[in-house]
Amino acid sequence: DFPPIVDRKVLEDKTVIHYWYKRPDQLIQHQLGRIVTQDQLQGLKRVDFTVGGDHGGGKFRVTLKLLLRFHEKKSISRLFQIASVSHSKDELSILKSTVLDPIGEGLRLIVEGGCFAVKAQGNSLIVSFSSGWDDAICDVKTRVLVVGDLKFYAQMLGRENMSSYWCMWCNAHPSTWQNLDVCTSLIS
């Protein structure tokens, strides 16, 4: 198994927040050989990663789903919990200073590389998120999709405690709206 990074954060009011995370890029690099064999990767068309988070039961949890999509056979998928923050609230400042920055760094590497390249090395499968291997078993495009409820989307956009009156297209606060043409011109 791939061990998480485990730590704690002590707030000014002496509240102790326990948390753990697994960087998504490193998790996939470590786990791919446990998910599929070299032969199962034949015909791979694309790899999708979905990441989402939600708060409940005094914890904020983040999940990652790996979807291996093929041309002519059923997709292979695996769901991983990649973070947990034990705190009564899901404040963005707490999440950012504990798990979101390292998870974001791993996702950034996946997005910027834009591909999923795999080669065999002995009995192991080696994963790269940037192409360039001549001896790759597969070298396909990737997508990273963010999923979650509206609160999670708002937090990822930096709009914590956002009401439904904020404009999701131009990020304008309701007090700055002059007319509806401001937003409609941005989305048309």
mmCIF file with all atom_site columns, C-alpha atoms in Angstrom, residues 69-144:
data_model
loop_
_atom_site.group_PDB
_atom_site.id
_atom_site.type_symbol
_atom_site.label_atom_id
_atom_site.label_alt_id
_atom_site.label_comp_id
_atom_site.label_asym_id
_atom_site.label_entity_id
_atom_site.label_seq_id
_atom_site.pdbx_PDB_ins_code
_atom_site.Cartn_x
_atom_site.Cartn_y
_atom_site.Cartn_z
_atom_site.occupancy
_atom_site.B_iso_or_equiv
_atom_site.pdbx_formal_charge
_atom_site.auth_seq_id
_atom_site.auth_comp_id
_atom_site.auth_asym_id
_atom_site.auth_atom_id
_atom_site.pdbx_PDB_model_num
ATOM 1  C CA . ARG A 1 69  ? -10.684 4.431  -20.901 1.00 0.00 ? 69  ARG A CA 1
ATOM 2  C CA . PHE A 1 70  ? -10.219 1.999  -23.778 1.00 0.00 ? 70  PHE A CA 1
ATOM 3  C CA . HIS A 1 71  ? -11.200 1.947  -27.445 1.00 0.00 ? 71  HIS A CA 1
ATOM 4  C CA . GLU A 1 72  ? -13.025 -1.363 -27.461 1.00 0.00 ? 72  GLU A CA 1
ATOM 5  C CA . LYS A 1 73  ? -13.369 -2.631 -23.916 1.00 0.00 ? 73  LYS A CA 1
ATOM 6  C CA . LYS A 1 74  ? -14.876 -1.565 -20.627 1.00 0.00 ? 74  LYS A CA 1
ATOM 7  C CA . SER A 1 75  ? -13.117 1.154  -18.609 1.00 0.00 ? 75  SER A CA 1
ATOM 8  C CA . ILE A 1 76  ? -11.097 0.230  -15.553 1.00 0.00 ? 76  ILE A CA 1
ATOM 9  C CA . SER A 1 77  ? -11.596 2.519  -12.573 1.00 0.00 ? 77  SER A CA 1
ATOM 10 C CA . ARG A 1 78  ? -10.267 2.793  -9.043  1.00 0.00 ? 78  ARG A CA 1
ATOM 11 C CA . LEU A 1 79  ? -11.323 5.164  -6.286  1.00 0.00 ? 79  LEU A CA 1
ATOM 12 C CA . PHE A 1 80  ? -8.804  6.384  -3.715  1.00 0.00 ? 80  PHE A CA 1
ATOM 13 C CA . GLN A 1 81  ? -9.214  8.565  -0.670  1.00 0.00 ? 81  GLN A CA 1
ATOM 14 C CA . ILE A 1 82  ? -6.273  10.945 -0.937  1.00 0.00 ? 82  ILE A CA 1
ATOM 15 C CA . ALA A 1 83  ? -6.808  13.254 2.047   1.00 0.00 ? 83  ALA A CA 1
ATOM 16 C CA . SER A 1 84  ? -8.573  13.671 5.354   1.00 0.00 ? 84  SER A CA 1
ATOM 17 C CA . VAL A 1 85  ? -8.625  16.713 7.629   1.00 0.00 ? 85  VAL A CA 1
ATOM 18 C CA . SER A 1 86  ? -10.197 16.270 11.082  1.00 0.00 ? 86  SER A CA 1
ATOM 19 C CA . HIS A 1 87  ? -11.748 19.656 11.790  1.00 0.00 ? 87  HIS A CA 1
ATOM 20 C CA . SER A 1 88  ? -15.276 20.721 12.620  1.00 0.00 ? 88  SER A CA 1
ATOM 21 C CA . LYS A 1 89  ? -15.329 23.245 9.754   1.00 0.00 ? 89  LYS A CA 1
ATOM 22 C CA . ASP A 1 90  ? -14.119 23.088 6.176   1.00 0.00 ? 90  ASP A CA 1
ATOM 23 C CA . GLU A 1 91  ? -12.430 26.475 6.093   1.00 0.00 ? 91  GLU A CA 1
ATOM 24 C CA . LEU A 1 92  ? -10.371 27.019 2.974   1.00 0.00 ? 92  LEU A CA 1
ATOM 25 C CA . SER A 1 93  ? -7.427  28.472 4.921   1.00 0.00 ? 93  SER A CA 1
ATOM 26 C CA . ILE A 1 94  ? -7.168  25.267 6.983   1.00 0.00 ? 94  ILE A CA 1
ATOM 27 C CA . LEU A 1 95  ? -7.532  23.020 3.945   1.00 0.00 ? 95  LEU A CA 1
ATOM 28 C CA . LYS A 1 96  ? -4.941  25.004 1.991   1.00 0.00 ? 96  LYS A CA 1
ATOM 29 C CA . SER A 1 97  ? -2.356  24.922 4.763   1.00 0.00 ? 97  SER A CA 1
ATOM 30 C CA . THR A 1 98  ? -2.809  21.179 5.335   1.00 0.00 ? 98  THR A CA 1
ATOM 31 C CA . VAL A 1 99  ? -3.754  19.142 2.242   1.00 0.00 ? 99  VAL A CA 1
ATOM 32 C CA . LEU A 1 100 ? -4.758  21.269 -0.744  1.00 0.00 ? 100 LEU A CA 1
ATOM 33 C CA . ASP A 1 101 ? -1.306  22.627 -1.601  1.00 0.00 ? 101 ASP A CA 1
ATOM 34 C CA . PRO A 1 102 ? 0.446   19.238 -1.921  1.00 0.00 ? 102 PRO A CA 1
ATOM 35 C CA . ILE A 1 103 ? -2.551  17.661 -3.666  1.00 0.00 ? 103 ILE A CA 1
ATOM 36 C CA . GLY A 1 104 ? -2.695  20.647 -6.005  1.00 0.00 ? 104 GLY A CA 1
ATOM 37 C CA . GLU A 1 105 ? 1.004   20.264 -6.787  1.00 0.00 ? 105 GLU A CA 1
ATOM 38 C CA . GLY A 1 106 ? 0.476   16.620 -7.778  1.00 0.00 ? 106 GLY A CA 1
ATOM 39 C CA . LEU A 1 107 ? -2.529  17.517 -9.931  1.00 0.00 ? 107 LEU A CA 1
ATOM 40 C CA . ARG A 1 108 ? -0.574  20.375 -11.524 1.00 0.00 ? 108 ARG A CA 1
ATOM 41 C CA . LEU A 1 109 ? 2.119   17.925 -12.656 1.00 0.00 ? 109 LEU A CA 1
ATOM 42 C CA . ILE A 1 110 ? -0.528  15.653 -14.174 1.00 0.00 ? 110 ILE A CA 1
ATOM 43 C CA . VAL A 1 111 ? -2.254  18.547 -15.968 1.00 0.00 ? 111 VAL A CA 1
ATOM 44 C CA . GLU A 1 112 ? 0.922   20.201 -17.244 1.00 0.00 ? 112 GLU A CA 1
ATOM 45 C CA . GLY A 1 113 ? 2.323   16.916 -18.530 1.00 0.00 ? 113 GLY A CA 1
ATOM 46 C CA . GLY A 1 114 ? -0.917  16.256 -20.370 1.00 0.00 ? 114 GLY A CA 1
ATOM 47 C CA . CYS A 1 115 ? -0.266  12.583 -20.934 1.00 0.00 ? 115 CYS A CA 1
ATOM 48 C CA . PHE A 1 116 ? -0.091  9.195  -19.298 1.00 0.00 ? 116 PHE A CA 1
ATOM 49 C CA . ALA A 1 117 ? 2.915   7.212  -20.470 1.00 0.00 ? 117 ALA A CA 1
ATOM 50 C CA . VAL A 1 118 ? 3.713   3.761  -19.108 1.00 0.00 ? 118 VAL A CA 1
ATOM 51 C CA . LYS A 1 119 ? 6.673   1.486  -19.692 1.00 0.00 ? 119 LYS A CA 1
ATOM 52 C CA . ALA A 1 120 ? 7.665   -1.859 -18.240 1.00 0.00 ? 120 ALA A CA 1
ATOM 53 C CA . GLN A 1 121 ? 10.785  -2.188 -16.144 1.00 0.00 ? 121 GLN A CA 1
ATOM 54 C CA . GLY A 1 122 ? 11.209  -5.770 -15.038 1.00 0.00 ? 122 GLY A CA 1
ATOM 55 C CA . ASN A 1 123 ? 7.938   -6.741 -13.352 1.00 0.00 ? 123 ASN A CA 1
ATOM 56 C CA . SER A 1 124 ? 7.042   -3.112 -12.601 1.00 0.00 ? 124 SER A CA 1
ATOM 57 C CA . LEU A 1 125 ? 5.080   -0.510 -14.529 1.00 0.00 ? 125 LEU A CA 1
ATOM 58 C CA . ILE A 1 126 ? 6.692   2.936  -14.576 1.00 0.00 ? 126 ILE A CA 1
ATOM 59 C CA . VAL A 1 127 ? 4.377   5.946  -15.056 1.00 0.00 ? 127 VAL A CA 1
ATOM 60 C CA . SER A 1 128 ? 5.241   9.352  -16.448 1.00 0.00 ? 128 SER A CA 1
ATOM 61 C CA . PHE A 1 129 ? 2.840   12.250 -16.909 1.00 0.00 ? 129 PHE A CA 1
ATOM 62 C CA . SER A 1 130 ? 4.900   13.709 -19.744 1.00 0.00 ? 130 SER A CA 1
ATOM 63 C CA . SER A 1 131 ? 5.556   11.817 -22.971 1.00 0.00 ? 131 SER A CA 1
ATOM 64 C CA . GLY A 1 132 ? 8.858   11.078 -24.602 1.00 0.00 ? 132 GLY A CA 1
ATOM 65 C CA . TRP A 1 133 ? 9.540   7.385  -24.088 1.00 0.00 ? 133 TRP A CA 1
ATOM 66 C CA . ASP A 1 134 ? 10.236  5.436  -27.268 1.00 0.00 ? 134 ASP A CA 1
ATOM 67 C CA . ASP A 1 135 ? 9.552   2.145  -25.474 1.00 0.00 ? 135 ASP A CA 1
ATOM 68 C CA . ALA A 1 136 ? 6.234   3.151  -23.861 1.00 0.00 ? 136 ALA A CA 1
ATOM 69 C CA . ILE A 1 137 ? 3.466   0.547  -23.615 1.00 0.00 ? 137 ILE A CA 1
ATOM 70 C CA . CYS A 1 138 ? 1.010   3.417  -23.904 1.00 0.00 ? 138 CYS A CA 1
ATOM 71 C CA . ASP A 1 139 ? 1.215   7.183  -24.228 1.00 0.00 ? 139 ASP A CA 1
ATOM 72 C CA . VAL A 1 140 ? -2.236  8.804  -24.135 1.00 0.00 ? 140 VAL A CA 1
ATOM 73 C CA . LYS A 1 141 ? -3.848  12.122 -23.255 1.00 0.00 ? 141 LYS A CA 1
ATOM 74 C CA . THR A 1 142 ? -5.206  12.832 -19.775 1.00 0.00 ? 142 THR A CA 1
ATOM 75 C CA . ARG A 1 143 ? -7.973  14.955 -18.329 1.00 0.00 ? 143 ARG A CA 1
ATOM 76 C CA . VAL A 1 144 ? -8.362  16.140 -14.751 1.00 0.00 ? 144 VAL A CA 1
#
